[in-house]
Tab-separated table of C-alpha atoms and ligand atoms in Angstrom:
chain	number	residue	atom	x	y	z
A	1	UNK	CA	139.530	167.159	130.083
A	2	UNK	CA	138.774	168.084	126.485
A	3	UNK	CA	136.163	167.069	123.957
A	4	UNK	CA	134.299	164.933	126.471
A	5	UNK	CA	136.947	162.239	126.056
A	6	UNK	CA	138.877	160.139	128.467
A	7	UNK	CA	142.160	161.698	129.553
A	8	UNK	CA	145.184	159.781	130.735
A	9	UNK	CA	148.057	160.870	132.931
A	10	UNK	CA	151.382	159.100	132.533
A	11	UNK	CA	153.905	159.770	135.300
A	12	UNK	CA	157.659	159.231	135.326
A	13	UNK	CA	158.251	155.615	136.364
A	14	UNK	CA	160.287	152.518	135.856
A	15	UNK	CA	162.404	150.536	135.403
A	16	UNK	CA	160.136	148.254	133.389
A	17	UNK	CA	160.310	144.524	134.007
A	18	UNK	CA	158.485	141.309	133.246
A	19	UNK	CA	156.791	139.624	130.356
A	20	UNK	CA	154.024	141.281	128.347
A	21	UNK	CA	151.430	139.493	126.202
A	22	UNK	CA	150.204	142.078	123.715
A	23	UNK	CA	146.853	141.407	122.009
A	24	UNK	CA	146.285	139.811	118.612
A	25	UNK	CA	147.175	141.385	115.296
A	26	UNK	CA	144.584	143.796	113.937
A	27	UNK	CA	145.326	143.242	110.248
A	28	UNK	CA	145.199	139.463	110.577
A	29	UNK	CA	142.029	139.556	112.719
A	30	UNK	CA	140.113	141.679	110.169
A	31	UNK	CA	141.101	139.373	107.337
A	32	UNK	CA	140.390	136.162	109.239
A	33	UNK	CA	136.804	137.374	109.818
A	34	UNK	CA	136.270	138.312	106.170
A	35	UNK	CA	137.747	135.192	104.606
A	36	UNK	CA	136.084	133.010	107.220
A	37	UNK	CA	132.760	134.643	106.311
A	38	UNK	CA	133.189	133.985	102.573
A	39	UNK	CA	134.422	130.422	103.059
A	40	UNK	CA	132.463	127.190	102.959
A	41	UNK	CA	132.440	125.672	106.439
A	42	UNK	CA	133.395	126.924	109.887
A	43	UNK	CA	136.724	128.574	110.713
A	44	UNK	CA	138.052	128.803	114.247
A	45	UNK	CA	140.097	131.939	114.960
A	46	UNK	CA	142.414	131.961	117.976
A	47	UNK	CA	144.227	135.050	119.253
A	48	UNK	CA	141.516	137.287	117.757
A	49	UNK	CA	141.919	140.970	118.657
A	50	UNK	CA	139.001	142.011	120.880
A	51	UNK	CA	139.371	145.609	119.709
A	52	UNK	CA	136.642	147.987	118.600
A	53	UNK	CA	137.954	147.973	115.018
A	54	UNK	CA	137.826	144.222	114.571
A	55	UNK	CA	134.557	143.896	116.474
A	56	UNK	CA	133.084	146.479	114.091
A	57	UNK	CA	134.059	144.276	111.141
A	58	UNK	CA	132.466	141.262	112.823
A	59	UNK	CA	129.290	143.278	113.440
A	60	UNK	CA	129.141	144.349	109.785
A	61	UNK	CA	129.526	140.750	108.617
A	62	UNK	CA	126.809	139.698	111.080
A	63	UNK	CA	124.515	142.339	109.520
A	64	UNK	CA	125.233	140.651	106.195
A	65	UNK	CA	124.026	137.306	107.559
A	66	UNK	CA	127.217	135.697	108.913
A	67	UNK	CA	126.925	133.813	112.194
A	68	UNK	CA	129.712	133.990	114.784
A	69	UNK	CA	130.315	132.185	118.025
A	70	UNK	CA	132.602	133.386	120.801
A	71	UNK	CA	133.737	130.247	122.660
A	72	UNK	CA	136.096	132.379	124.755
A	73	UNK	CA	137.536	135.888	124.768
A	74	UNK	CA	139.995	136.142	121.866
A	75	UNK	CA	138.288	133.350	119.928
A	76	UNK	CA	135.690	133.326	117.200
A	77	UNK	CA	134.082	130.571	115.225
A	78	UNK	CA	132.970	131.996	111.886
A	79	UNK	CA	130.241	130.052	110.110
A	80	UNK	CA	131.078	130.832	106.500
A	81	UNK	CA	128.270	131.447	104.029
A	82	UNK	CA	130.304	130.853	100.854
A	83	UNK	CA	131.370	133.401	98.227
A	84	UNK	CA	127.765	134.218	97.213
A	85	UNK	CA	125.992	133.678	100.535
A	86	UNK	CA	125.955	137.197	102.021
A	87	UNK	CA	122.534	138.866	102.374
A	88	UNK	CA	121.589	142.485	101.767
A	89	UNK	CA	121.321	144.791	104.761
A	90	UNK	CA	119.244	147.950	104.455
A	91	UNK	CA	120.937	149.596	107.448
A	92	UNK	CA	124.289	151.421	107.171
A	93	UNK	CA	127.266	149.203	107.930
A	94	UNK	CA	129.344	150.919	110.630
A	95	UNK	CA	133.113	150.403	110.369
A	96	UNK	CA	133.787	152.632	113.397
A	97	UNK	CA	137.351	153.974	113.368
A	98	UNK	CA	138.730	151.274	111.046
A	99	UNK	CA	140.243	152.241	107.691
A	100	UNK	CA	141.165	148.610	107.123
A	101	UNK	CA	137.585	147.506	107.723
A	102	UNK	CA	136.070	150.070	105.382
A	103	UNK	CA	138.553	149.736	102.524
A	104	UNK	CA	138.615	145.939	102.495
A	105	UNK	CA	134.834	145.725	102.819
A	106	UNK	CA	134.458	148.148	99.889
A	107	UNK	CA	136.283	145.608	97.705
A	108	UNK	CA	134.346	142.673	99.129
A	109	UNK	CA	130.954	144.383	98.717
A	110	UNK	CA	131.701	145.514	95.148
A	111	UNK	CA	131.248	141.887	94.117
A	112	UNK	CA	127.831	141.346	95.738
A	113	UNK	CA	124.409	141.277	94.098
A	114	UNK	CA	123.035	143.949	96.485
A	115	UNK	CA	123.716	147.561	97.477
A	116	UNK	CA	125.367	148.462	100.792
A	117	UNK	CA	126.398	151.632	102.604
A	118	UNK	CA	129.592	151.815	104.659
A	119	UNK	CA	129.866	154.511	107.309
A	120	UNK	CA	132.499	155.378	109.910
A	121	UNK	CA	133.229	157.591	112.904
A	122	UNK	CA	134.386	161.202	112.712
A	123	UNK	CA	138.024	160.309	111.988
A	124	UNK	CA	137.245	157.618	109.397
A	125	UNK	CA	134.788	160.000	107.721
A	126	UNK	CA	137.744	162.254	106.865
A	127	UNK	CA	139.991	159.552	105.383
A	128	UNK	CA	140.591	159.302	101.632
A	129	UNK	CA	138.622	156.574	99.874
A	130	UNK	CA	139.375	157.433	96.236
A	131	UNK	CA	142.447	155.244	96.478
A	132	UNK	CA	140.028	152.269	96.563
A	133	UNK	CA	136.963	153.553	94.731
A	134	UNK	CA	138.941	154.640	91.668
A	135	UNK	CA	140.664	151.297	90.893
A	136	UNK	CA	137.505	149.383	91.894
A	137	UNK	CA	135.576	151.492	89.346
A	138	UNK	CA	138.111	150.397	86.736
A	139	UNK	CA	137.104	146.822	87.594
A	140	UNK	CA	133.474	147.727	86.869
A	141	UNK	CA	132.335	148.580	90.403
A	142	UNK	CA	130.143	151.533	91.207
A	143	UNK	CA	130.823	153.168	94.541
A	144	UNK	CA	129.387	156.552	95.458
A	145	UNK	CA	131.291	158.666	97.974
A	146	UNK	CA	131.088	162.210	99.302
A	147	UNK	CA	133.812	163.765	97.226
A	148	UNK	CA	136.143	160.849	97.904
A	149	UNK	CA	135.177	160.545	101.578
A	150	UNK	CA	132.832	158.154	103.437
A	151	UNK	CA	130.012	157.196	103.559
A	152	UNK	CA	130.490	154.822	100.639
A	153	UNK	CA	127.485	153.410	98.840
A	154	UNK	CA	128.563	150.268	97.045
A	155	UNK	CA	126.196	149.340	94.218
A	156	UNK	CA	125.643	145.627	93.766
A	157	UNK	CA	124.882	143.505	90.733
A	158	UNK	CA	127.780	144.857	88.686
A	159	UNK	CA	129.838	142.500	86.533
A	160	UNK	CA	133.453	142.933	87.651
A	161	UNK	CA	136.464	142.216	85.483
A	162	UNK	CA	140.084	141.835	86.515
A	163	UNK	CA	142.620	144.614	85.937
A	164	UNK	CA	146.372	145.066	86.210
A	165	UNK	CA	146.890	147.915	88.661
A	166	UNK	CA	150.084	149.654	89.689
A	167	UNK	CA	149.466	151.246	93.069
A	168	UNK	CA	150.506	154.909	93.208
A	169	UNK	CA	151.207	154.604	96.975
A	170	UNK	CA	152.253	151.499	98.876
A	171	UNK	CA	149.060	150.381	100.637
A	172	UNK	CA	148.100	146.930	101.842
A	173	UNK	CA	144.538	148.119	102.258
A	174	UNK	CA	144.186	149.136	98.629
A	175	UNK	CA	145.902	145.964	97.429
A	176	UNK	CA	143.599	143.872	99.594
A	177	UNK	CA	140.439	145.683	98.437
A	178	UNK	CA	141.318	144.901	94.826
A	179	UNK	CA	142.135	141.268	95.569
A	180	UNK	CA	138.824	140.880	97.417
A	181	UNK	CA	136.940	142.326	94.432
A	182	UNK	CA	139.072	140.076	92.233
A	183	UNK	CA	137.491	137.016	93.878
A	184	UNK	CA	134.277	138.053	92.085
A	185	UNK	CA	135.834	139.259	88.821
A	186	UNK	CA	135.996	137.722	85.395
A	187	UNK	CA	139.639	137.192	84.433
A	188	UNK	CA	142.786	138.026	86.400
A	189	UNK	CA	143.361	140.776	88.933
A	190	UNK	CA	146.994	141.788	89.284
A	191	UNK	CA	148.396	144.305	91.769
A	192	UNK	CA	151.877	145.803	91.613
A	193	UNK	CA	153.186	147.890	94.518
A	194	UNK	CA	155.859	150.595	94.524
A	195	UNK	CA	157.188	149.050	97.784
A	196	UNK	CA	156.102	145.693	99.160
A	197	UNK	CA	153.453	145.912	101.896
A	198	UNK	CA	152.078	143.396	104.400
A	199	UNK	CA	150.971	140.262	102.581
A	200	UNK	CA	148.374	138.809	104.976
A	201	UNK	CA	145.622	138.856	102.370
A	202	UNK	CA	147.714	136.861	99.950
A	203	UNK	CA	148.896	134.362	102.576
A	204	UNK	CA	145.415	133.916	103.970
A	205	UNK	CA	143.789	133.455	100.573
A	206	UNK	CA	146.301	130.687	99.902
A	207	UNK	CA	145.514	129.148	103.314
A	208	UNK	CA	141.787	129.186	102.433
A	209	UNK	CA	142.605	127.292	99.225
A	210	UNK	CA	142.250	130.090	96.656
A	211	UNK	CA	144.802	129.857	93.820
A	212	UNK	CA	147.020	132.962	94.051
A	213	UNK	CA	150.521	133.889	92.915
A	214	UNK	CA	152.406	136.374	95.039
A	215	UNK	CA	155.841	137.721	95.832
A	216	UNK	CA	156.943	140.903	97.616
A	217	UNK	CA	155.349	143.805	95.737
A	218	UNK	CA	153.201	141.671	93.462
A	219	UNK	CA	149.988	139.591	93.645
A	220	UNK	CA	147.776	137.992	91.026
A	221	UNK	CA	144.615	135.897	91.214
A	222	UNK	CA	141.651	134.850	89.100
A	223	UNK	CA	137.963	134.742	90.011
A	224	UNK	CA	135.524	131.855	90.277
A	225	UNK	CA	137.127	129.585	92.849
A	226	UNK	CA	136.066	128.609	96.353
A	227	UNK	CA	137.326	129.434	99.813
A	228	UNK	CA	137.505	126.457	102.162
A	229	UNK	CA	137.191	127.103	105.900
A	230	UNK	CA	140.431	126.905	107.835
A	231	UNK	CA	141.574	127.583	111.375
A	232	UNK	CA	143.628	130.732	111.979
A	233	UNK	CA	146.053	131.495	114.797
A	234	UNK	CA	146.553	135.237	115.059
A	235	UNK	CA	150.025	136.341	116.231
A	236	UNK	CA	150.481	139.144	118.782
A	237	UNK	CA	150.386	142.502	117.022
A	238	UNK	CA	153.861	143.873	116.279
A	239	UNK	CA	152.369	147.368	116.163
A	240	UNK	CA	151.019	147.014	119.713
A	241	UNK	CA	154.379	145.657	120.854
A	242	UNK	CA	156.053	148.799	119.480
A	243	UNK	CA	155.094	150.929	122.496
A	244	UNK	CA	156.772	148.460	124.843
A	245	UNK	CA	159.838	148.159	122.602
A	246	UNK	CA	160.361	151.903	122.817
A	247	UNK	CA	159.442	152.086	126.514
A	248	UNK	CA	161.961	149.433	127.573
A	249	UNK	CA	164.609	150.973	125.338
A	250	UNK	CA	164.346	154.452	126.877
A	251	UNK	CA	163.711	153.781	130.582
A	252	UNK	CA	167.037	153.134	132.388
A	253	UNK	CA	167.390	149.710	133.999
A	254	UNK	CA	164.516	148.139	132.052
A	255	UNK	CA	164.274	144.682	130.576
A	256	UNK	CA	161.010	143.447	129.038
A	257	UNK	CA	160.025	140.255	127.281
A	258	UNK	CA	157.255	140.479	124.672
A	259	UNK	CA	155.898	137.010	123.945
A	260	UNK	CA	154.982	135.489	120.564
A	261	UNK	CA	155.047	138.706	118.537
A	262	UNK	CA	154.264	138.491	114.807
A	263	UNK	CA	157.490	139.100	112.879
A	264	UNK	CA	156.264	139.241	109.306
A	265	UNK	CA	159.130	141.115	107.578
A	266	UNK	CA	156.649	143.656	106.183
A	267	UNK	CA	155.926	144.756	109.753
A	268	UNK	CA	159.278	144.839	111.538
A	269	UNK	CA	160.776	148.099	110.230
A	270	UNK	CA	160.677	149.671	113.707
A	271	UNK	CA	162.854	146.914	115.124
A	272	UNK	CA	165.488	147.673	112.496
A	273	UNK	CA	165.154	151.429	113.043
A	274	UNK	CA	165.564	151.062	116.819
A	275	UNK	CA	168.608	148.832	116.343
A	276	UNK	CA	170.128	151.485	114.047
A	277	UNK	CA	169.567	153.922	116.932
A	278	UNK	CA	171.501	151.633	119.273
A	279	UNK	CA	168.638	149.664	120.867
A	280	UNK	CA	169.266	146.303	122.521
A	281	UNK	CA	166.548	143.988	121.177
A	282	UNK	CA	167.082	140.234	121.005
A	283	UNK	CA	164.712	137.845	119.229
A	284	UNK	CA	164.309	134.482	120.981
A	285	UNK	CA	162.347	131.331	120.108
A	286	UNK	CA	161.853	132.305	116.486
A	287	UNK	CA	159.262	129.934	115.065
A	288	UNK	CA	156.287	129.680	112.769
A	289	UNK	CA	152.734	129.884	114.032
A	290	UNK	CA	149.704	129.749	111.758
A	291	UNK	CA	151.918	130.324	108.709
A	292	UNK	CA	153.466	133.500	110.165
A	293	UNK	CA	156.926	134.005	111.700
A	294	UNK	CA	156.700	134.812	115.422
A	295	UNK	CA	159.257	135.247	118.182
A	296	UNK	CA	159.778	136.587	121.690
A	297	UNK	CA	161.388	140.026	121.875
A	298	UNK	CA	163.714	140.778	124.779
A	299	UNK	CA	164.354	144.505	125.046
A	300	UNK	CA	166.900	146.017	127.411
A	301	UNK	CA	167.524	149.690	128.059
A	302	UNK	CA	170.153	151.248	125.818
A	303	UNK	CA	171.406	154.737	125.020
A	304	UNK	CA	169.760	155.704	121.749
A	305	UNK	CA	171.178	158.088	119.192
A	306	UNK	CA	169.484	159.892	116.325
A	307	UNK	CA	169.540	158.538	112.775
A	308	UNK	CA	168.594	159.431	109.252
A	309	UNK	CA	165.844	156.875	108.862
A	310	UNK	CA	166.370	154.839	105.669
A	311	UNK	CA	163.332	155.551	103.474
A	312	UNK	CA	163.130	151.914	102.471
A	313	UNK	CA	162.007	151.093	106.034
A	314	UNK	CA	158.969	153.398	105.903
A	315	UNK	CA	156.330	150.959	104.518
A	316	UNK	CA	157.517	148.255	106.947
A	317	UNK	CA	156.877	150.501	109.951
A	318	UNK	CA	154.018	152.661	108.712
A	319	UNK	CA	152.025	152.338	111.970
A	320	UNK	CA	155.046	152.681	114.255
A	321	UNK	CA	156.040	156.303	113.614
A	322	UNK	CA	154.328	157.788	116.683
A	323	UNK	CA	156.403	155.421	118.853
A	324	UNK	CA	159.549	156.176	116.841
A	325	UNK	CA	159.021	159.934	117.336
A	326	UNK	CA	159.166	159.384	121.104
A	327	UNK	CA	162.359	157.331	120.827
A	328	UNK	CA	163.857	160.099	118.649
A	329	UNK	CA	162.811	162.780	121.139
A	330	UNK	CA	164.953	161.241	123.883
A	331	UNK	CA	167.820	160.013	121.691
A	332	UNK	CA	171.128	161.832	121.474
A	333	UNK	CA	171.260	164.038	118.393
A	334	UNK	CA	168.836	164.522	115.517
A	335	UNK	CA	166.574	162.012	113.765
A	336	UNK	CA	165.494	162.766	110.211
A	337	UNK	CA	162.360	161.136	108.761
A	338	UNK	CA	161.506	161.468	105.077
A	339	UNK	CA	159.208	159.723	102.612
A	340	UNK	CA	156.405	159.233	105.136
A	341	UNK	CA	153.657	161.533	103.763
A	342	UNK	CA	151.128	158.700	104.266
A	343	UNK	CA	151.273	159.490	107.986
A	344	UNK	CA	149.163	162.538	107.254
A	345	UNK	CA	146.123	160.408	106.307
A	346	UNK	CA	146.093	157.896	109.170
A	347	UNK	CA	143.659	157.976	112.132
A	348	UNK	CA	144.974	161.536	112.567
A	349	UNK	CA	147.644	163.530	110.742
A	350	UNK	CA	150.356	161.747	112.684
A	351	UNK	CA	153.166	164.126	111.723
A	352	UNK	CA	151.157	167.121	112.952
A	353	UNK	CA	149.813	165.313	116.055
A	354	UNK	CA	153.247	164.143	117.185
A	355	UNK	CA	154.933	167.456	116.381
A	356	UNK	CA	152.346	169.417	118.387
A	357	UNK	CA	152.563	167.050	121.345
A	358	UNK	CA	156.343	166.859	121.452
A	359	UNK	CA	156.596	170.627	121.145
A	360	UNK	CA	154.244	170.956	124.110
A	361	UNK	CA	156.773	168.846	126.048
A	362	UNK	CA	159.633	171.132	125.018
A	363	UNK	CA	161.118	169.123	122.142
A	364	UNK	CA	162.618	170.926	119.132
A	365	UNK	CA	160.894	169.351	116.145
A	366	UNK	CA	160.537	170.606	112.602
A	367	UNK	CA	157.654	169.295	110.522
A	368	UNK	CA	158.231	168.659	106.826
A	369	UNK	CA	155.562	167.666	104.277
A	370	UNK	CA	156.667	164.022	104.368
A	371	UNK	CA	158.339	163.673	107.749
A	372	UNK	CA	160.102	165.539	110.526
A	373	UNK	CA	163.464	166.464	111.987
A	374	UNK	CA	163.508	165.738	115.693
A	375	UNK	CA	166.235	167.028	118.021
A	376	UNK	CA	166.636	164.577	120.858
A	377	UNK	CA	166.913	165.836	124.407
A	378	UNK	CA	164.827	166.003	127.548
A	379	UNK	CA	161.061	165.751	127.765
A	380	UNK	CA	159.203	168.198	129.963
A	381	UNK	CA	155.877	167.685	131.707
A	382	UNK	CA	152.681	168.986	130.134
A	383	UNK	CA	149.451	168.341	128.339
A	384	UNK	CA	149.208	166.850	124.851
A	385	UNK	CA	146.289	165.867	122.611
A	386	UNK	CA	145.832	162.440	121.045
A	387	UNK	CA	143.490	163.830	118.361
A	388	UNK	CA	141.387	160.720	118.927
A	389	UNK	CA	144.253	158.602	117.573
A	390	UNK	CA	145.001	155.426	119.524
A	391	UNK	CA	148.658	155.253	118.557
A	392	UNK	CA	149.317	158.908	119.452
A	393	UNK	CA	147.758	158.308	122.888
A	394	UNK	CA	149.879	155.223	123.633
A	395	UNK	CA	153.049	156.905	122.357
A	396	UNK	CA	152.635	159.811	124.779
A	397	UNK	CA	151.956	157.327	127.581
A	398	UNK	CA	155.451	156.003	126.813
A	399	UNK	CA	156.853	159.552	126.737
A	400	UNK	CA	155.473	160.184	130.243
A	401	UNK	CA	157.740	157.472	131.652
A	402	UNK	CA	160.842	159.568	131.038
A	403	UNK	CA	159.415	163.097	131.214
A	404	UNK	CA	160.365	165.517	133.994
A	405	UNK	CA	156.828	165.370	135.369
A	406	UNK	CA	153.353	164.073	134.516
A	407	UNK	CA	152.186	164.044	130.908
A	408	UNK	CA	148.409	164.379	130.507
A	409	UNK	CA	147.006	163.039	127.246
A	410	UNK	CA	143.633	164.239	125.956
A	411	UNK	CA	140.945	161.887	124.653
A	412	UNK	CA	142.386	158.372	124.852
A	413	UNK	CA	139.098	156.504	124.281
A	414	UNK	CA	140.199	155.189	120.910
A	415	UNK	CA	142.998	153.113	122.385
A	416	UNK	CA	140.289	150.444	122.658
A	417	UNK	CA	140.155	150.265	118.854
A	418	UNK	CA	143.448	148.374	118.725
A	419	UNK	CA	144.678	147.752	122.268
A	420	UNK	CA	142.051	146.865	124.875
A	421	UNK	CA	143.642	146.583	128.314
A	422	UNK	CA	146.657	148.773	127.509
A	423	UNK	CA	146.607	150.551	130.889
A	424	UNK	CA	146.562	147.314	132.883
A	425	UNK	CA	149.346	145.709	130.819
A	426	UNK	CA	151.447	148.856	130.951
A	427	UNK	CA	151.054	149.301	134.709
A	428	UNK	CA	151.767	145.587	135.172
A	429	UNK	CA	155.300	146.070	133.880
A	430	UNK	CA	156.060	149.366	135.598
A	431	UNK	CA	154.225	152.267	133.949
A	432	UNK	CA	152.379	154.770	136.191
A	433	UNK	CA	149.398	155.396	133.959
A	434	UNK	CA	145.946	156.471	135.116
A	435	UNK	CA	142.709	157.364	133.366
A	436	UNK	CA	140.321	160.112	134.463
A	437	UNK	CA	136.913	160.736	132.900
B	1	S3P	C1	146.737	147.904	107.120
B	1	S3P	C2	147.497	148.614	106.228
B	1	S3P	C3	148.117	149.917	106.535
B	1	S3P	C4	148.157	150.174	108.044
B	1	S3P	C5	146.870	149.830	108.723
B	1	S3P	C6	146.528	148.371	108.507
B	1	S3P	C7	146.136	146.627	106.714
B	1	S3P	O1	147.353	150.939	105.929
B	1	S3P	O2	148.466	151.528	108.285
B	1	S3P	O3	146.946	150.087	110.113
B	1	S3P	O4	145.675	145.860	107.570
B	1	S3P	O5	146.117	146.366	105.494
B	1	S3P	P1	147.617	151.417	104.397
B	1	S3P	O6	147.274	150.312	103.499
B	1	S3P	O7	146.704	152.591	104.250
B	1	S3P	O8	149.060	151.815	104.360
C-alpha cells in the first residue's frame, strides 16, 4: 500500500461477457445541477451520476441556498432559485477533485452579487485556472488565485460585459465558464474554439429556454433572459464505457454489450480510434434520449494493431487516452500519439502516469511533450501507481486482465469521483479485481 490509499489488484481473467450499465455522464450531470439551480421551477434529473465530483457540485449549490431532493439513487429534483436567487456562503465551497465543477462554478459565481471562495483537493489545487480567470477578467470579473492555481476567490457585485473570445486551447470547461458568466453579462458573449468540444452547455441552455446560437466550434448568447426548469435524462457516460470497450477488445473470446451509452460526436473519438486499430464495435439501437444521441455498444474481441492516431480525434477523446494507452500496449506494432499536451494537466499528468505504469509492466514507451510512442507487445505483472487519478486506476485494472500475472494499482480511492461501483460491474462481466485497504 502507498500513500494511505486503497490499492487494487487486477488478475488475468476473462473472457468478458454480458451486459454492462455504466453510470451517468459526468459532464451532463454537473451541468444539469447548475442550470437546474439557476432555473425558475423544479427540474427532475434522471440518470444522475452518483459520483464524488457531481455530488461535490450539488453540495456547493446547496451551500448557496439551492434545495435538492433525492427521490431515488441516480435521481435529483433541483428546486431552482432563478438567475439571481443564490445566497452568499461564508464558508469555502469545496469542489473536491472536479475541474469541471470548479471552472464552471467560477463562471457562474462571477455574475453574483456576493463573494465566494472555491477550493479543491490536492490534485485540483495543482490544476491551471488562468485559462478561466483571464478571459473572465476580460468580461469584468475579479477572481483572485494563488498564482493561477486554486483556491479561487470570486468577487461579486461586478458588472460583467460580453466579449468575443478565441480559445487558445480546445476546452469545453473554459467555453462553459464564459457562457455561464455570459448569462449575467451586458451584451453578447461569443466563444470560438480551435477544435469543437463537447456542446452540452449549449444544448442544455437551449433546453432550459435560453436563446443561444451554436455550431461546432462556436457559441454565442446574450444576457438578461430566464432559464425555465426542465427535466433532464442523463445518458450513460461514454468515458466510463471506454474501459469496457478496451477490455472486451483485448481479452480473447470476449463479447460485451454496453447499454444506452451517450454518443455525442464530441465524445466518441475513442470508438473511431479503436476501429482504426481493428476493433470490432457495433452500435445497435441508435436513438435519441433527452436530446442526446445514445446507443448500445456491442464489443467483440479483435486483434488490434498500432496506429498513428489522427490528431483531429484528440479533442473528441480527451478523457479516453489512459484506456487507449492500454489498447496500444497490447496491439501489434507501434501507436503514435501527438497533439495531446492537454493530458499533462488533467487529474494527473496522464502521459507521465501511463508511461511510468506501462514501463513498470515491461512496455517500451517513449514519452514526448504532447504524446507518446507505444510499442505494443506483452504486459508483465507488477505494481503501478494511479497518482490519485481515477482514469489511470481503471485503465490499469483493464491491463491486469491480459497481463502475465497480477497488476497491483496504488491509491484507487478516486475512482469514486466518476465511477462508483466500478469493481462490482467489472467483476460482474468477468474481471478478477479486488481492493485491499
Ligand atoms: C469536461 C471537459 C474536458 C474533460 C473533462 C470534462 C467538461 O476538460 O477533460 O473531463 O465537462 O466540460 P477540458 O475542458 O479541460 O478539456
